[in-house]
Tab-separated table of C-alpha atoms and ligand atoms in Angstrom:
chain	number	residue	atom	x	y	z
A	1	UNK	CA	141.090	73.942	119.782
A	2	UNK	CA	140.577	74.274	123.530
A	3	UNK	CA	137.457	72.631	124.884
A	4	UNK	CA	137.480	74.921	127.944
A	5	UNK	CA	134.157	76.624	128.598
A	6	UNK	CA	133.462	80.165	129.707
A	7	UNK	CA	131.964	81.180	133.035
A	8	UNK	CA	130.518	84.622	133.742
A	9	UNK	CA	129.857	85.424	137.407
A	10	UNK	CA	127.789	88.395	138.555
A	11	UNK	CA	128.219	89.129	142.252
A	12	UNK	CA	125.684	90.993	144.364
A	13	UNK	CA	125.852	92.088	148.012
A	14	UNK	CA	128.632	91.862	150.547
A	15	UNK	CA	132.378	91.214	150.433
A	16	UNK	CA	131.802	87.624	151.541
A	17	UNK	CA	130.017	87.071	148.234
A	18	UNK	CA	133.012	88.565	146.407
A	19	UNK	CA	135.257	86.040	148.162
A	20	UNK	CA	132.812	83.163	147.508
A	21	UNK	CA	132.620	84.089	143.817
A	22	UNK	CA	136.421	83.818	143.520
A	23	UNK	CA	136.362	80.425	145.209
A	24	UNK	CA	133.474	79.167	143.027
A	25	UNK	CA	135.401	80.269	139.920
A	26	UNK	CA	138.395	78.227	141.143
A	27	UNK	CA	136.173	75.219	141.884
A	28	UNK	CA	134.509	75.319	138.477
A	29	UNK	CA	137.970	75.743	136.935
A	30	UNK	CA	138.371	72.030	137.728
A	31	UNK	CA	135.191	71.293	135.748
A	32	UNK	CA	136.587	72.948	132.609
A	33	UNK	CA	135.504	76.567	133.074
A	34	UNK	CA	137.583	79.746	132.727
A	35	UNK	CA	136.061	83.038	133.798
A	36	UNK	CA	135.091	85.684	131.280
A	37	UNK	CA	134.049	89.327	131.599
A	38	UNK	CA	131.730	88.942	128.616
A	39	UNK	CA	128.313	87.529	129.540
A	40	UNK	CA	127.267	87.233	125.896
A	41	UNK	CA	129.983	84.651	125.119
A	42	UNK	CA	129.539	82.621	128.336
A	43	UNK	CA	128.610	78.938	128.520
A	44	UNK	CA	127.483	79.390	132.103
A	45	UNK	CA	126.138	82.501	133.840
A	46	UNK	CA	126.226	82.334	137.612
A	47	UNK	CA	124.446	84.907	139.782
A	48	UNK	CA	125.860	85.083	143.310
A	49	UNK	CA	122.951	86.700	145.102
A	50	UNK	CA	122.080	88.773	148.176
A	51	UNK	CA	118.875	88.480	150.225
A	52	UNK	CA	119.523	91.147	152.855
A	53	UNK	CA	116.886	93.622	151.613
A	54	UNK	CA	113.783	93.059	149.521
A	55	UNK	CA	115.118	95.117	146.593
A	56	UNK	CA	118.271	92.998	146.440
A	57	UNK	CA	116.225	89.783	146.149
A	58	UNK	CA	113.765	91.245	143.615
A	59	UNK	CA	116.649	92.208	141.322
A	60	UNK	CA	117.504	88.539	140.935
A	61	UNK	CA	114.104	87.596	139.526
A	62	UNK	CA	114.232	90.431	136.970
A	63	UNK	CA	117.806	89.463	136.024
A	64	UNK	CA	116.680	85.827	135.582
A	65	UNK	CA	113.871	87.058	133.321
A	66	UNK	CA	116.478	88.810	131.123
A	67	UNK	CA	118.730	85.739	131.112
A	68	UNK	CA	115.860	83.561	129.924
A	69	UNK	CA	115.925	85.562	126.673
A	70	UNK	CA	119.675	84.773	126.300
A	71	UNK	CA	118.941	81.129	126.883
A	72	UNK	CA	116.124	81.055	124.334
A	73	UNK	CA	118.710	82.271	121.803
A	74	UNK	CA	121.395	79.856	123.046
A	75	UNK	CA	119.839	76.707	124.552
A	76	UNK	CA	123.314	75.391	125.556
A	77	UNK	CA	123.744	78.254	128.026
A	78	UNK	CA	123.614	77.086	131.661
A	79	UNK	CA	122.157	79.418	134.288
A	80	UNK	CA	123.155	79.011	137.931
A	81	UNK	CA	122.017	80.842	141.074
A	82	UNK	CA	124.167	80.854	144.225
A	83	UNK	CA	124.219	82.922	147.430
A	84	UNK	CA	121.583	83.872	149.955
A	85	UNK	CA	118.567	84.146	147.592
A	86	UNK	CA	119.400	80.602	146.439
A	87	UNK	CA	119.466	79.494	150.078
A	88	UNK	CA	116.240	81.237	151.083
A	89	UNK	CA	114.166	80.715	147.945
A	90	UNK	CA	115.821	77.780	146.140
A	91	UNK	CA	112.689	75.774	145.400
A	92	UNK	CA	110.746	78.908	144.507
A	93	UNK	CA	113.446	79.847	141.942
A	94	UNK	CA	113.320	76.385	140.377
A	95	UNK	CA	109.512	76.589	140.201
A	96	UNK	CA	109.282	80.170	138.937
A	97	UNK	CA	112.113	80.178	136.438
A	98	UNK	CA	112.459	77.068	134.251
A	99	UNK	CA	115.550	78.566	132.566
A	100	UNK	CA	117.560	78.025	135.770
A	101	UNK	CA	119.692	74.847	135.679
A	102	UNK	CA	121.451	74.989	139.030
A	103	UNK	CA	120.671	76.456	142.474
A	104	UNK	CA	123.293	76.238	145.226
A	105	UNK	CA	123.259	77.658	148.764
A	106	UNK	CA	126.375	79.247	150.328
A	107	UNK	CA	127.261	76.180	152.407
A	108	UNK	CA	127.338	73.772	149.454
A	109	UNK	CA	129.774	75.383	147.007
A	110	UNK	CA	132.204	72.470	147.295
A	111	UNK	CA	129.492	70.311	145.696
A	112	UNK	CA	129.498	72.412	142.514
A	113	UNK	CA	131.554	69.887	140.451
A	114	UNK	CA	128.971	67.114	140.997
A	115	UNK	CA	126.156	69.550	140.355
A	116	UNK	CA	127.811	70.752	137.151
A	117	UNK	CA	128.068	67.135	135.936
A	118	UNK	CA	124.380	66.711	136.558
A	119	UNK	CA	123.374	69.776	134.553
A	120	UNK	CA	125.689	68.719	131.737
A	121	UNK	CA	123.481	65.621	131.453
A	122	UNK	CA	120.516	67.937	130.992
A	123	UNK	CA	119.142	67.566	134.537
A	124	UNK	CA	118.506	70.372	137.041
A	125	UNK	CA	120.478	70.555	140.307
A	126	UNK	CA	119.370	72.050	143.639
A	127	UNK	CA	121.401	71.987	146.873
A	128	UNK	CA	120.507	74.232	149.792
A	129	UNK	CA	121.637	71.925	152.626
A	130	UNK	CA	123.734	72.940	155.595
A	131	UNK	CA	126.139	70.000	155.313
A	132	UNK	CA	128.321	68.926	158.232
A	133	UNK	CA	131.570	69.211	156.262
A	134	UNK	CA	133.398	72.537	155.897
A	135	UNK	CA	132.973	73.725	152.292
A	136	UNK	CA	136.361	75.485	152.229
A	137	UNK	CA	138.082	72.221	153.210
A	138	UNK	CA	136.683	70.537	150.126
A	139	UNK	CA	137.277	73.357	147.677
A	140	UNK	CA	140.444	73.332	145.566
A	141	UNK	CA	143.496	75.169	146.846
A	142	UNK	CA	143.816	78.620	145.330
A	143	UNK	CA	145.732	78.455	142.019
A	144	UNK	CA	149.197	80.005	141.959
A	145	UNK	CA	148.478	82.754	139.392
A	146	UNK	CA	149.631	86.276	140.352
A	147	UNK	CA	146.971	88.607	141.678
A	148	UNK	CA	146.417	92.179	142.824
A	149	UNK	CA	147.795	93.610	146.080
A	150	UNK	CA	144.590	93.256	148.159
A	151	UNK	CA	142.483	90.207	148.938
A	152	UNK	CA	139.538	89.092	151.035
A	153	UNK	CA	139.840	85.980	153.173
A	154	UNK	CA	136.746	84.522	154.845
A	155	UNK	CA	137.574	83.278	158.355
A	156	UNK	CA	134.097	83.008	159.865
A	157	UNK	CA	130.611	82.474	158.497
A	158	UNK	CA	127.087	82.602	159.820
A	159	UNK	CA	125.653	84.357	162.822
A	160	UNK	CA	124.080	83.391	166.153
A	161	UNK	CA	122.935	86.894	167.081
A	162	UNK	CA	119.445	86.869	165.494
A	163	UNK	CA	118.848	90.602	165.175
A	164	UNK	CA	115.088	90.881	164.638
A	165	UNK	CA	115.392	92.329	161.110
A	166	UNK	CA	118.125	90.127	159.660
A	167	UNK	CA	118.072	87.069	157.374
A	168	UNK	CA	121.752	86.167	157.819
A	169	UNK	CA	121.255	83.566	160.598
A	170	UNK	CA	118.750	81.799	158.309
A	171	UNK	CA	120.598	82.061	154.993
A	172	UNK	CA	124.185	81.578	156.227
A	173	UNK	CA	123.385	79.416	159.241
A	174	UNK	CA	125.061	79.198	162.645
A	175	UNK	CA	128.471	80.722	163.390
A	176	UNK	CA	131.379	78.621	162.164
A	177	UNK	CA	135.058	79.632	162.318
A	178	UNK	CA	137.757	78.190	160.055
A	179	UNK	CA	140.837	76.658	161.721
A	180	UNK	CA	143.876	78.931	162.162
A	181	UNK	CA	146.335	76.753	160.190
A	182	UNK	CA	144.115	76.820	157.074
A	183	UNK	CA	143.818	80.606	157.286
A	184	UNK	CA	147.580	81.038	157.697
A	185	UNK	CA	148.273	78.696	154.774
A	186	UNK	CA	145.832	80.617	152.591
A	187	UNK	CA	147.297	83.952	153.700
A	188	UNK	CA	150.892	82.857	152.911
A	189	UNK	CA	149.724	81.586	149.549
A	190	UNK	CA	148.073	84.933	148.783
A	191	UNK	CA	151.253	86.789	149.770
A	192	UNK	CA	153.337	84.565	147.453
A	193	UNK	CA	151.017	85.632	144.660
A	194	UNK	CA	151.508	89.352	145.299
A	195	UNK	CA	148.936	90.192	147.972
A	196	UNK	CA	150.096	92.736	150.565
A	197	UNK	CA	146.807	93.514	152.330
A	198	UNK	CA	144.278	90.961	153.578
A	199	UNK	CA	140.792	91.786	154.843
A	200	UNK	CA	139.501	89.033	157.126
A	201	UNK	CA	135.809	88.487	156.513
A	202	UNK	CA	132.941	87.173	158.595
A	203	UNK	CA	129.294	88.082	159.129
A	204	UNK	CA	130.346	88.498	162.708
A	205	UNK	CA	134.090	88.356	162.326
A	206	UNK	CA	135.019	89.491	165.824
A	207	UNK	CA	133.156	86.490	167.252
A	208	UNK	CA	135.861	84.365	165.527
A	209	UNK	CA	136.975	81.379	167.606
A	210	UNK	CA	138.826	79.002	165.299
A	211	UNK	CA	140.820	75.939	166.224
A	212	UNK	CA	144.471	76.753	166.898
A	213	UNK	CA	147.441	74.563	167.890
A	214	UNK	CA	146.578	74.828	171.600
A	215	UNK	CA	142.814	75.213	171.631
A	216	UNK	CA	140.525	77.834	170.137
A	217	UNK	CA	141.977	81.190	169.138
A	218	UNK	CA	140.146	84.518	169.095
A	219	UNK	CA	140.298	87.195	166.383
A	220	UNK	CA	143.004	89.231	168.139
A	221	UNK	CA	145.170	86.086	168.387
A	222	UNK	CA	144.589	85.313	164.717
A	223	UNK	CA	145.591	88.884	163.816
A	224	UNK	CA	148.786	88.572	165.856
A	225	UNK	CA	149.584	85.292	164.070
A	226	UNK	CA	149.053	87.008	160.693
A	227	UNK	CA	151.229	89.909	161.841
A	228	UNK	CA	154.160	87.446	161.665
A	229	UNK	CA	153.544	86.521	158.012
A	230	UNK	CA	156.490	87.979	156.059
A	231	UNK	CA	155.452	90.071	153.076
A	232	UNK	CA	151.968	90.705	154.418
A	233	UNK	CA	151.900	94.429	155.197
A	234	UNK	CA	148.319	95.226	156.135
A	235	UNK	CA	145.472	93.481	157.960
A	236	UNK	CA	141.829	94.569	158.163
A	237	UNK	CA	138.663	92.803	159.305
A	238	UNK	CA	134.936	93.244	158.773
A	239	UNK	CA	132.069	93.099	159.952
A	240	UNK	CA	132.038	93.338	163.712
A	241	UNK	CA	129.391	93.369	166.418
A	242	UNK	CA	129.892	95.898	169.258
A	243	UNK	CA	129.398	93.203	171.925
A	244	UNK	CA	132.341	91.199	170.592
A	245	UNK	CA	134.869	94.061	170.764
A	246	UNK	CA	137.010	92.450	173.480
A	247	UNK	CA	139.749	94.246	175.426
A	248	UNK	CA	142.383	92.189	173.608
A	249	UNK	CA	141.001	93.120	170.169
A	250	UNK	CA	140.837	96.782	171.135
A	251	UNK	CA	144.418	96.590	172.458
A	252	UNK	CA	145.537	95.038	169.146
A	253	UNK	CA	144.340	98.212	167.417
A	254	UNK	CA	146.845	100.147	169.478
A	255	UNK	CA	149.718	97.661	169.359
A	256	UNK	CA	149.629	95.550	166.217
A	257	UNK	CA	151.649	97.314	163.557
A	258	UNK	CA	149.973	95.698	160.550
A	259	UNK	CA	146.398	96.162	161.776
A	260	UNK	CA	145.043	99.220	159.958
A	261	UNK	CA	143.377	102.121	161.835
A	262	UNK	CA	139.918	101.565	160.382
A	263	UNK	CA	136.965	99.853	162.040
A	264	UNK	CA	133.494	99.100	160.713
A	265	UNK	CA	131.279	98.787	163.772
A	266	UNK	CA	127.549	98.784	162.984
A	267	UNK	CA	125.159	100.218	165.587
A	268	UNK	CA	121.890	100.277	163.546
A	269	UNK	CA	120.095	102.777	165.841
A	270	UNK	CA	120.810	105.288	168.602
A	271	UNK	CA	117.531	104.615	170.438
A	272	UNK	CA	117.611	102.076	173.265
A	273	UNK	CA	113.933	101.268	172.694
A	274	UNK	CA	114.603	100.388	169.050
A	275	UNK	CA	117.875	98.571	169.837
A	276	UNK	CA	115.914	96.392	172.264
A	277	UNK	CA	113.223	95.668	169.668
A	278	UNK	CA	115.985	94.877	167.176
A	279	UNK	CA	117.383	92.334	169.677
A	280	UNK	CA	120.807	93.962	169.400
A	281	UNK	CA	121.685	93.288	173.054
A	282	UNK	CA	123.527	96.573	173.451
A	283	UNK	CA	122.509	100.144	174.232
A	284	UNK	CA	123.575	103.424	172.662
A	285	UNK	CA	125.652	104.113	175.762
A	286	UNK	CA	127.426	100.748	175.757
A	287	UNK	CA	128.232	101.287	172.050
A	288	UNK	CA	129.641	104.756	172.784
A	289	UNK	CA	131.757	103.257	175.588
A	290	UNK	CA	133.245	100.748	173.143
A	291	UNK	CA	134.041	103.618	170.766
A	292	UNK	CA	135.701	105.520	173.614
A	293	UNK	CA	137.915	102.523	174.464
A	294	UNK	CA	138.882	102.043	170.810
A	295	UNK	CA	139.788	105.708	170.458
A	296	UNK	CA	141.847	105.545	173.643
A	297	UNK	CA	143.818	102.627	172.151
A	298	UNK	CA	144.123	104.167	168.656
A	299	UNK	CA	143.245	107.873	168.616
A	300	UNK	CA	143.447	108.299	164.825
A	301	UNK	CA	141.152	105.346	163.997
A	302	UNK	CA	138.594	106.007	161.262
A	303	UNK	CA	135.163	104.652	162.165
A	304	UNK	CA	132.471	103.329	159.901
A	305	UNK	CA	128.995	101.988	160.712
A	306	UNK	CA	125.666	100.602	159.489
A	307	UNK	CA	122.283	102.197	160.247
A	308	UNK	CA	118.681	101.197	159.693
A	309	UNK	CA	115.963	103.865	159.722
A	310	UNK	CA	112.221	103.285	159.793
A	311	UNK	CA	112.370	100.114	161.880
A	312	UNK	CA	108.823	99.226	163.131
A	313	UNK	CA	107.688	101.646	165.873
A	314	UNK	CA	110.572	104.083	165.280
A	315	UNK	CA	109.318	107.560	166.277
A	316	UNK	CA	110.841	110.934	165.428
A	317	UNK	CA	112.400	110.944	168.921
A	318	UNK	CA	113.992	107.525	168.307
A	319	UNK	CA	115.347	108.791	164.993
A	320	UNK	CA	116.693	111.933	166.683
A	321	UNK	CA	118.564	109.642	169.131
A	322	UNK	CA	120.266	108.015	166.101
A	323	UNK	CA	121.216	111.458	164.744
A	324	UNK	CA	122.615	112.385	168.157
A	325	UNK	CA	124.702	109.210	168.356
A	326	UNK	CA	126.109	109.960	164.892
A	327	UNK	CA	126.999	113.507	165.992
A	328	UNK	CA	128.820	112.103	169.018
A	329	UNK	CA	130.786	109.435	167.145
A	330	UNK	CA	131.720	111.282	163.893
A	331	UNK	CA	131.943	108.582	161.231
A	332	UNK	CA	134.464	108.768	158.409
A	333	UNK	CA	132.301	106.458	156.323
A	334	UNK	CA	128.944	104.712	156.749
A	335	UNK	CA	126.161	102.643	155.200
A	336	UNK	CA	122.541	103.519	155.919
A	337	UNK	CA	119.403	101.719	154.817
A	338	UNK	CA	115.658	102.041	155.054
A	339	UNK	CA	114.278	99.085	156.967
A	340	UNK	CA	113.159	96.300	154.644
A	341	UNK	CA	110.796	93.663	156.000
A	342	UNK	CA	112.227	90.173	155.437
A	343	UNK	CA	109.881	87.170	155.523
A	344	UNK	CA	110.686	84.740	158.330
A	345	UNK	CA	112.390	87.308	160.611
A	346	UNK	CA	110.650	88.355	163.872
A	347	UNK	CA	110.364	92.028	162.844
A	348	UNK	CA	108.421	91.055	159.709
A	349	UNK	CA	105.364	90.499	161.929
A	350	UNK	CA	105.293	94.169	162.982
A	351	UNK	CA	103.606	97.070	161.137
A	352	UNK	CA	105.813	99.323	159.013
A	353	UNK	CA	106.203	103.018	159.873
A	354	UNK	CA	104.934	105.593	157.376
A	355	UNK	CA	107.193	105.064	154.342
A	356	UNK	CA	107.362	108.731	153.309
A	357	UNK	CA	108.521	109.494	156.851
A	358	UNK	CA	111.130	106.706	156.652
A	359	UNK	CA	112.422	108.050	153.296
A	360	UNK	CA	112.712	111.516	154.795
A	361	UNK	CA	114.649	110.194	157.814
A	362	UNK	CA	117.015	108.267	155.560
A	363	UNK	CA	117.738	111.451	153.613
A	364	UNK	CA	118.411	113.434	156.774
A	365	UNK	CA	120.686	110.723	158.187
A	366	UNK	CA	122.583	110.377	154.915
A	367	UNK	CA	123.004	114.164	154.791
A	368	UNK	CA	124.601	114.134	158.240
A	369	UNK	CA	126.800	111.103	157.486
A	370	UNK	CA	128.014	112.627	154.209
A	371	UNK	CA	128.845	115.937	155.887
A	372	UNK	CA	130.928	114.048	158.474
A	373	UNK	CA	132.655	112.055	155.727
A	374	UNK	CA	133.600	115.269	153.873
A	375	UNK	CA	134.730	117.051	157.044
A	376	UNK	CA	137.011	114.142	157.931
A	377	UNK	CA	138.326	114.007	154.354
A	378	UNK	CA	139.048	117.765	154.531
A	379	UNK	CA	140.924	117.257	157.795
A	380	UNK	CA	143.261	114.844	155.992
A	381	UNK	CA	144.676	117.680	153.848
A	382	UNK	CA	148.254	118.393	154.935
A	383	UNK	CA	148.623	114.995	156.668
A	384	UNK	CA	151.035	112.239	155.711
A	385	UNK	CA	149.646	108.784	154.965
A	386	UNK	CA	150.847	105.463	153.554
A	387	UNK	CA	149.252	104.442	150.283
A	388	UNK	CA	149.170	100.889	148.922
A	389	UNK	CA	148.927	101.273	145.144
A	390	UNK	CA	146.217	99.072	143.634
A	391	UNK	CA	145.963	100.271	140.032
A	392	UNK	CA	146.993	102.882	137.505
A	393	UNK	CA	144.925	106.065	137.442
A	394	UNK	CA	143.317	107.682	134.417
A	395	UNK	CA	145.990	110.367	134.074
A	396	UNK	CA	149.497	109.790	132.717
A	397	UNK	CA	151.840	108.561	135.498
A	398	UNK	CA	149.041	108.473	138.077
A	399	UNK	CA	148.544	105.643	140.584
A	400	UNK	CA	145.512	104.980	142.785
A	401	UNK	CA	145.607	103.201	146.107
A	402	UNK	CA	144.222	103.158	149.625
A	403	UNK	CA	145.544	104.907	152.689
A	404	UNK	CA	145.636	103.121	156.032
A	405	UNK	CA	142.259	104.813	156.708
A	406	UNK	CA	140.803	103.208	153.563
A	407	UNK	CA	140.538	106.510	151.716
A	408	UNK	CA	141.138	106.173	147.976
A	409	UNK	CA	144.161	108.361	147.126
A	410	UNK	CA	145.312	109.550	143.656
A	411	UNK	CA	149.033	110.262	143.350
A	412	UNK	CA	151.373	111.138	140.476
A	413	UNK	CA	153.971	108.386	140.770
A	414	UNK	CA	155.336	107.465	137.315
A	415	UNK	CA	157.911	105.017	138.682
A	416	UNK	CA	155.592	103.200	141.093
A	417	UNK	CA	153.894	99.877	140.463
A	418	UNK	CA	150.911	98.010	141.877
A	419	UNK	CA	151.701	96.650	145.317
A	420	UNK	CA	154.142	99.440	146.247
A	421	UNK	CA	153.488	101.266	149.516
A	422	UNK	CA	154.496	104.939	149.479
A	423	UNK	CA	154.447	107.832	151.913
A	424	UNK	CA	152.160	110.517	150.551
A	425	UNK	CA	151.187	114.006	151.655
A	426	UNK	CA	147.480	114.730	151.130
A	427	UNK	CA	146.980	117.937	149.142
A	428	UNK	CA	143.303	117.997	148.162
A	429	UNK	CA	139.970	116.181	148.421
A	430	UNK	CA	137.462	115.087	145.805
A	431	UNK	CA	133.964	113.800	146.516
A	432	UNK	CA	134.959	110.221	147.324
A	433	UNK	CA	138.735	110.320	147.173
A	434	UNK	CA	141.825	112.295	148.117
A	435	UNK	CA	144.751	113.588	146.100
A	436	UNK	CA	148.350	113.690	147.274
A	437	UNK	CA	152.018	114.049	146.383
A	438	UNK	CA	154.786	111.517	146.898
A	439	UNK	CA	157.183	112.116	149.794
A	440	UNK	CA	160.692	110.880	149.240
B	1	SAM	N1	126.824	91.514	161.027
B	1	SAM	C1	126.727	92.858	160.751
B	1	SAM	C2	126.122	93.611	161.960
B	1	SAM	O1	125.993	93.092	162.989
B	1	SAM	O2	125.700	94.721	161.833
B	1	SAM	C3	125.976	93.189	159.496
B	1	SAM	C4	125.588	92.217	158.468
B	1	SAM	S1	124.374	92.747	157.320
B	1	SAM	C5	124.884	91.757	155.979
B	1	SAM	C6	124.816	94.335	156.761
B	1	SAM	C7	123.858	95.421	157.121
B	1	SAM	O3	122.650	95.308	156.401
B	1	SAM	C8	123.402	95.451	158.558
B	1	SAM	O4	124.353	95.996	159.404
B	1	SAM	C9	122.155	96.281	158.494
B	1	SAM	O5	122.434	97.652	158.661
B	1	SAM	C10	121.637	96.013	157.086
B	1	SAM	N2	120.417	95.192	157.135
B	1	SAM	C11	120.299	93.914	157.516
B	1	SAM	N3	119.011	93.532	157.455
B	1	SAM	C12	118.295	94.600	157.029
B	1	SAM	C13	116.917	94.840	156.783
B	1	SAM	N4	116.010	93.895	156.990
B	1	SAM	N5	116.556	96.072	156.350
B	1	SAM	C14	117.460	97.055	156.147
B	1	SAM	N6	118.781	96.870	156.358
B	1	SAM	C15	119.195	95.674	156.803
B	2	SF4	FE1	122.484	90.066	160.985
B	2	SF4	FE2	124.743	91.185	161.912
B	2	SF4	FE3	122.638	90.922	163.519
B	2	SF4	FE4	124.007	88.761	162.778
B	2	SF4	S1	124.748	90.468	164.044
B	2	SF4	S2	121.797	88.939	162.840
B	2	SF4	S3	124.560	89.310	160.680
B	2	SF4	S4	122.797	92.208	161.649
């Protein structure tokens, strides 16, 4: 009988957590764990958490309350908390929830094997340091098993921008970029295992400046190096700051064949007063100029963004400036949030705006953003796109994949398989996807 144990990971928050969860699963693989989709049969349940908004952090405490019941029924179950809540509230978690065995911050995942040994001996383990060594360096190489056609690859972590509302600089620490050779090795390895599209990840990915063979390389240079990887067909990156959209990166959008015409470029607000109070270091106009340059380089690019409404001191006029900026840009996709006060950030000191007003603004903004999304989806009808098939659809012979613009597309393609890229003519739109027919 195998003495391998079962690990269930629940991932909250951003794509960087998705990537980290994969790497933690690989690391714990060396300590005798295989992943399972079934929490009830797990020997260890690991929550990879998000601290970006209050609701996200609160969820973790209620989930831990539920897990305590599991553990009462099965005292051998180990409960672990990773991610940004672990980093920000590690000691508080240990104090408040005795069922938790292990708490690990995002910079210490390479220490999981030692920590796992400790909890096996019945002790509790807490590590929320920002160690000098690079965690990815000390994590096991990715195993050679085949995988799906798309993958995330973290190239940069942390942030030095200190927007007044944001916990990232405190939970993920200062900006660090991984060296180019490690990224290329990991990318080639992913391609060997079936990956055709890689999304480069970083909290501030376009500030990337990793060590290359002849000094530091910037994100555009890294993208060009990846463009030469045989078998890799598509490159994306997220998330970017408007101030780090350099001329060379913008030019790459026009010239680099494998770089997809999609850009997530958060602006947060369209009011210069609020942008200043947010410490964003850009104005609405400078953001619009960046957008203009990107569209000049790649006219068909699909733009996405992040918005916060109800930031302290936001008036109706400030909110209207955000609506106006959205009307000018026309986003194909977007994320919008009501401001959430985060302890320890500068904005947390300031009084909240009326919450009913903030809810109303969020609804109005989301209404506008959705109408733009649907208009842009409608405009795709009749156009030809390339679709990378990711999985089988629900209907007989149907495949589902993403276009270069990151739209989900359903196509009848009985002879296609995952990883194929096909030319498709868009015929119809659904709420959050498109339908099309194969072109031969
Ligand atoms: N680095 C990216 C940038 O510069 O915009 C974003 C990183 S953050 C993980 C993702 C998004 O969460 C932000 O763009 C912002 O819109 C939102 N966010 C961050 N802190 C927030 C807060 N305190 N309240 C509401 N939304 C917040
Ligand atoms: Fe947070 Fe992004 Fe601002 Fe950095 S740039 S502080 S990650 S919102």
